[in-house]
DNA sequence: GGTGAGCGG
């Protein structure tokens, strides 16, 4: 009599077990994994080029340079403005002379206030090489598509 | 020019 009850008990316990196992081994992806190949990890790799966001619309190149010059030698400071309207887009780029100065600039200016807005400084991403004011393809020729 | 996450001429 007791064996019958034990058999039913085991059968009842084994039935949901398979269901759980199938559920556990069928879930191939969870948000804990990182299936993305290389999209956008939060901070970029160290570089002398800095991406500054959160700027005020009234912040100009001189204001940006003046704010970042206190932490190192700023080689280039540029606020990105729209080409047609000419107004600031609210972000810019600051280039330091060395990586140590860039690191000090990020640590010193990230989260600070500039013209009433909290700005964020981080390493800029490497982008396509063809600066018209640096390479000088003013003839209509481009060194990118040369084949 | 009023925009508020983002990567430039």
PDB file of C-alpha atoms (C1' of nucleotides) in Angstrom:
ATOM      1  CA  UNK A   1       0.000   0.000   0.000  1.00  0.00           C
ATOM      2  CA  UNK A   2       2.753   2.324   0.799  1.00  0.00           C
ATOM      3  CA  UNK A   3       4.587   1.476  -2.390  1.00  0.00           C
ATOM      4  CA  UNK A   4       1.745   2.655  -4.503  1.00  0.00           C
ATOM      5  CA  UNK A   5       1.687   5.954  -2.818  1.00  0.00           C
ATOM      6  CA  UNK A   6       5.444   6.347  -3.195  1.00  0.00           C
ATOM      7  CA  UNK A   7       5.275   5.596  -6.893  1.00  0.00           C
ATOM      8  CA  UNK A   8       2.654   8.217  -7.443  1.00  0.00           C
ATOM      9  CA  UNK A   9       4.667  10.643  -5.418  1.00  0.00           C
ATOM     10  CA  UNK A  10       7.751  10.037  -7.524  1.00  0.00           C
ATOM     11  CA  UNK A  11       5.853  10.324 -10.732  1.00  0.00           C
ATOM     12  CA  UNK A  12       4.282  13.538  -9.625  1.00  0.00           C
ATOM     13  CA  UNK A  13       7.660  14.916  -8.638  1.00  0.00           C
ATOM     14  CA  UNK A  14       9.346  13.892 -11.874  1.00  0.00           C
ATOM     15  CA  UNK A  15       6.782  15.425 -14.155  1.00  0.00           C
ATOM     16  CA  UNK A  16       7.449  19.107 -13.384  1.00  0.00           C
ATOM     17  CA  UNK A  17      11.160  18.403 -13.175  1.00  0.00           C
ATOM     18  CA  UNK A  18      11.411  17.769 -16.877  1.00  0.00           C
ATOM     19  CA  UNK A  19       9.470  20.919 -17.554  1.00  0.00           C
ATOM     20  CA  UNK A  20      11.841  22.963 -15.485  1.00  0.00           C
ATOM     21  CA  UNK A  21      14.842  21.415 -17.084  1.00  0.00           C
ATOM     22  CA  UNK A  22      13.548  22.101 -20.559  1.00  0.00           C
ATOM     23  CA  UNK A  23      12.901  25.695 -19.573  1.00  0.00           C
ATOM     24  CA  UNK A  24      16.329  26.139 -18.067  1.00  0.00           C
ATOM     25  CA  UNK A  25      18.242  24.687 -20.979  1.00  0.00           C
ATOM     26  CA  UNK A  26      16.149  26.269 -23.683  1.00  0.00           C
ATOM     27  CA  UNK A  27      16.751  29.801 -22.543  1.00  0.00           C
ATOM     28  CA  UNK A  28      19.837  30.607 -24.535  1.00  0.00           C
ATOM     29  CA  UNK A  29      19.935  34.316 -23.820  1.00  0.00           C
ATOM     30  CA  UNK A  30      19.531  36.426 -20.781  1.00  0.00           C
ATOM     31  CA  UNK A  31      20.328  40.086 -20.217  1.00  0.00           C
ATOM     32  CA  UNK A  32      23.255  38.887 -18.133  1.00  0.00           C
ATOM     33  CA  UNK A  33      25.033  37.748 -21.259  1.00  0.00           C
ATOM     34  CA  UNK A  34      26.740  40.039 -23.718  1.00  0.00           C
ATOM     35  CA  UNK A  35      25.825  38.757 -27.159  1.00  0.00           C
ATOM     36  CA  UNK A  36      26.638  42.068 -28.847  1.00  0.00           C
ATOM     37  CA  UNK A  37      29.856  41.835 -30.845  1.00  0.00           C
ATOM     38  CA  UNK A  38      31.014  45.426 -30.523  1.00  0.00           C
ATOM     39  CA  UNK A  39      28.323  48.018 -30.447  1.00  0.00           C
ATOM     40  CA  UNK A  40      28.945  50.676 -27.849  1.00  0.00           C
ATOM     41  CA  UNK A  41      30.591  49.900 -24.548  1.00  0.00           C
ATOM     42  CA  UNK A  42      29.967  52.902 -22.293  1.00  0.00           C
ATOM     43  CA  UNK A  43      33.419  54.489 -22.156  1.00  0.00           C
ATOM     44  CA  UNK A  44      35.661  54.515 -25.166  1.00  0.00           C
ATOM     45  CA  UNK A  45      39.324  53.644 -25.291  1.00  0.00           C
ATOM     46  CA  UNK A  46      41.861  56.171 -24.052  1.00  0.00           C
ATOM     47  CA  UNK A  47      42.587  58.933 -26.482  1.00  0.00           C
ATOM     48  CA  UNK A  48      43.674  62.529 -26.474  1.00  0.00           C
ATOM     49  CA  UNK A  49      40.395  63.388 -28.134  1.00  0.00           C
ATOM     50  CA  UNK A  50      37.546  64.107 -25.797  1.00  0.00           C
ATOM     51  CA  UNK A  51      33.845  64.123 -26.456  1.00  0.00           C
ATOM     52  CA  UNK A  52      31.995  66.655 -24.359  1.00  0.00           C
ATOM     53  CA  UNK A  53      28.228  66.500 -24.177  1.00  0.00           C
ATOM     54  CA  UNK A  54      25.600  68.353 -22.230  1.00  0.00           C
ATOM     55  CA  UNK A  55      26.862  71.735 -23.301  1.00  0.00           C
ATOM     56  CA  UNK A  56      24.715  74.783 -23.224  1.00  0.00           C
ATOM     57  CA  UNK A  57      23.562  76.237 -26.513  1.00  0.00           C
ATOM     58  CA  UNK A  58      25.447  79.378 -25.707  1.00  0.00           C
ATOM     59  CA  UNK A  59      28.713  77.653 -24.943  1.00  0.00           C
ATOM     60  CA  UNK A  60      31.302  78.444 -27.577  1.00  0.00           C
ATOM     61  CA  UNK A  61      34.741  77.171 -28.491  1.00  0.00           C
ATOM     62  CA  UNK A  62      36.464  79.653 -26.215  1.00  0.00           C
ATOM     63  CA  UNK A  63      34.270  78.737 -23.278  1.00  0.00           C
ATOM     64  CA  UNK A  64      34.970  75.073 -23.793  1.00  0.00           C
ATOM     65  CA  UNK A  65      38.680  75.638 -24.134  1.00  0.00           C
ATOM     66  CA  UNK A  66      38.753  77.905 -21.133  1.00  0.00           C
ATOM     67  CA  UNK A  67      36.984  75.309 -19.042  1.00  0.00           C
ATOM     68  CA  UNK A  68      39.297  72.468 -20.054  1.00  0.00           C
ATOM     69  CA  UNK A  69      42.521  74.439 -20.124  1.00  0.00           C
ATOM     70  CA  UNK A  70      42.642  74.361 -16.349  1.00  0.00           C
ATOM     71  CA  UNK A  71      43.419  70.635 -16.456  1.00  0.00           C
ATOM     72  CA  UNK A  72      45.902  70.493 -19.296  1.00  0.00           C
ATOM     73  CA  UNK A  73      47.120  71.911 -22.545  1.00  0.00           C
ATOM     74  CA  UNK A  74      44.180  72.044 -24.914  1.00  0.00           C
ATOM     75  CA  UNK A  75      45.297  71.610 -28.493  1.00  0.00           C
ATOM     76  CA  UNK A  76      41.861  71.891 -30.034  1.00  0.00           C
ATOM     77  CA  UNK A  77      38.436  72.732 -28.637  1.00  0.00           C
ATOM     78  CA  UNK A  78      35.419  72.725 -30.867  1.00  0.00           C
ATOM     79  CA  UNK A  79      31.723  73.089 -30.265  1.00  0.00           C
ATOM     80  CA  UNK A  80      29.739  71.334 -32.972  1.00  0.00           C
ATOM     81  CA  UNK A  81      27.302  73.682 -34.624  1.00  0.00           C
ATOM     82  CA  UNK A  82      24.744  73.046 -37.281  1.00  0.00           C
ATOM     83  CA  UNK A  83      25.981  73.824 -40.765  1.00  0.00           C
ATOM     84  CA  UNK A  84      22.906  75.655 -41.976  1.00  0.00           C
ATOM     85  CA  UNK A  85      21.572  77.288 -38.854  1.00  0.00           C
ATOM     86  CA  UNK A  86      24.935  77.887 -37.222  1.00  0.00           C
ATOM     87  CA  UNK A  87      23.645  77.204 -33.739  1.00  0.00           C
ATOM     88  CA  UNK A  88      25.331  74.894 -31.287  1.00  0.00           C
ATOM     89  CA  UNK A  89      24.261  71.301 -31.166  1.00  0.00           C
ATOM     90  CA  UNK A  90      25.074  71.075 -27.503  1.00  0.00           C
ATOM     91  CA  UNK A  91      28.206  68.968 -27.704  1.00  0.00           C
ATOM     92  CA  UNK A  92      31.786  69.415 -28.702  1.00  0.00           C
ATOM     93  CA  UNK A  93      35.272  68.005 -28.797  1.00  0.00           C
ATOM     94  CA  UNK A  94      38.371  68.826 -26.823  1.00  0.00           C
ATOM     95  CA  UNK A  95      41.784  67.561 -27.789  1.00  0.00           C
ATOM     96  CA  UNK A  96      44.605  67.528 -25.299  1.00  0.00           C
ATOM     97  CA  UNK A  97      48.283  67.224 -25.959  1.00  0.00           C
ATOM     98  CA  UNK A  98      48.807  64.053 -23.967  1.00  0.00           C
ATOM     99  CA  UNK A  99      46.720  61.215 -22.598  1.00  0.00           C
ATOM    100  CA  UNK A 100      47.480  62.210 -19.034  1.00  0.00           C
ATOM    101  CA  UNK A 101      46.029  65.651 -19.618  1.00  0.00           C
ATOM    102  CA  UNK A 102      43.011  64.133 -21.282  1.00  0.00           C
ATOM    103  CA  UNK A 103      42.467  61.888 -18.313  1.00  0.00           C
ATOM    104  CA  UNK A 104      42.850  64.808 -15.957  1.00  0.00           C
ATOM    105  CA  UNK A 105      40.430  66.810 -18.069  1.00  0.00           C
ATOM    106  CA  UNK A 106      37.818  64.098 -17.904  1.00  0.00           C
ATOM    107  CA  UNK A 107      38.211  63.643 -14.186  1.00  0.00           C
ATOM    108  CA  UNK A 108      38.152  67.360 -13.669  1.00  0.00           C
ATOM    109  CA  UNK A 109      35.312  68.406 -15.938  1.00  0.00           C
ATOM    110  CA  UNK A 110      33.010  65.403 -16.055  1.00  0.00           C
ATOM    111  CA  UNK A 111      29.852  66.225 -14.149  1.00  0.00           C
ATOM    112  CA  UNK A 112      30.830  69.851 -13.668  1.00  0.00           C
ATOM    113  CA  UNK A 113      28.800  72.883 -14.533  1.00  0.00           C
ATOM    114  CA  UNK A 114      29.362  75.033 -17.573  1.00  0.00           C
ATOM    115  CA  UNK A 115      26.998  77.865 -18.392  1.00  0.00           C
ATOM    116  CA  UNK A 116      24.371  76.395 -16.143  1.00  0.00           C
ATOM    117  CA  UNK A 117      24.456  72.895 -17.614  1.00  0.00           C
ATOM    118  CA  UNK A 118      26.055  69.725 -16.357  1.00  0.00           C
ATOM    119  CA  UNK A 119      28.556  68.598 -18.939  1.00  0.00           C
ATOM    120  CA  UNK A 120      29.891  65.096 -19.532  1.00  0.00           C
ATOM    121  CA  UNK A 121      33.403  64.477 -20.721  1.00  0.00           C
ATOM    122  CA  UNK A 122      34.586  61.158 -22.103  1.00  0.00           C
ATOM    123  CA  UNK A 123      36.982  59.779 -24.656  1.00  0.00           C
ATOM    124  CA  UNK A 124      35.914  60.351 -28.220  1.00  0.00           C
ATOM    125  CA  UNK A 125      35.637  57.549 -30.724  1.00  0.00           C
ATOM    126  CA  UNK A 126      37.976  57.280 -33.663  1.00  0.00           C
ATOM    127  CA  UNK A 127      36.184  58.341 -36.780  1.00  0.00           C
ATOM    128  CA  UNK A 128      36.768  58.288 -40.507  1.00  0.00           C
ATOM    129  CA  UNK A 129      39.922  60.060 -41.586  1.00  0.00           C
ATOM    130  CA  UNK A 130      39.221  62.893 -43.959  1.00  0.00           C
ATOM    131  CA  UNK A 131      39.221  66.263 -42.271  1.00  0.00           C
ATOM    132  CA  UNK A 132      38.942  68.797 -45.076  1.00  0.00           C
ATOM    133  CA  UNK A 133      40.810  71.402 -43.064  1.00  0.00           C
ATOM    134  CA  UNK A 134      43.576  68.943 -42.219  1.00  0.00           C
ATOM    135  CA  UNK A 135      43.960  66.786 -45.264  1.00  0.00           C
ATOM    136  CA  UNK A 136      42.826  69.398 -47.702  1.00  0.00           C
ATOM    137  CA  UNK A 137      40.792  67.627 -50.421  1.00  0.00           C
ATOM    138  CA  UNK A 138      39.480  70.852 -51.832  1.00  0.00           C
ATOM    139  CA  UNK A 139      39.730  69.704 -55.427  1.00  0.00           C
ATOM    140  CA  UNK A 140      36.893  67.301 -55.104  1.00  0.00           C
ATOM    141  CA  UNK A 141      39.284  64.430 -54.665  1.00  0.00           C
ATOM    142  CA  UNK A 142      39.046  62.205 -51.646  1.00  0.00           C
ATOM    143  CA  UNK A 143      41.813  59.994 -50.332  1.00  0.00           C
ATOM    144  CA  UNK A 144      39.236  57.648 -48.865  1.00  0.00           C
ATOM    145  CA  UNK A 145      37.831  56.241 -52.079  1.00  0.00           C
ATOM    146  CA  UNK A 146      40.984  55.916 -54.066  1.00  0.00           C
ATOM    147  CA  UNK A 147      41.287  52.730 -55.924  1.00  0.00           C
TER     148      UNK A 147
ATOM    149  C1'  DG B   1      15.572  78.703 -32.421  1.00  0.00           C
ATOM    150  C1'  DG B   2      12.004  76.028 -29.013  1.00  0.00           C
ATOM    151  C1'  DT B   3      14.728  70.895 -29.232  1.00  0.00           C
ATOM    152  C1'  DG B   4      18.678  67.812 -24.548  1.00  0.00           C
ATOM    153  C1'  DA B   5      20.429  62.147 -26.606  1.00  0.00           C
ATOM    154  C1'  DG B   6      24.477  61.983 -28.727  1.00  0.00           C
ATOM    155  C1'  DC B   7      30.158  61.548 -31.800  1.00  0.00           C
ATOM    156  C1'  DG B   8      32.356  66.549 -35.744  1.00  0.00           C
ATOM    157  C1'  DG B   9      33.741  70.411 -41.262  1.00  0.00           C
TER     158       DG B   9
END
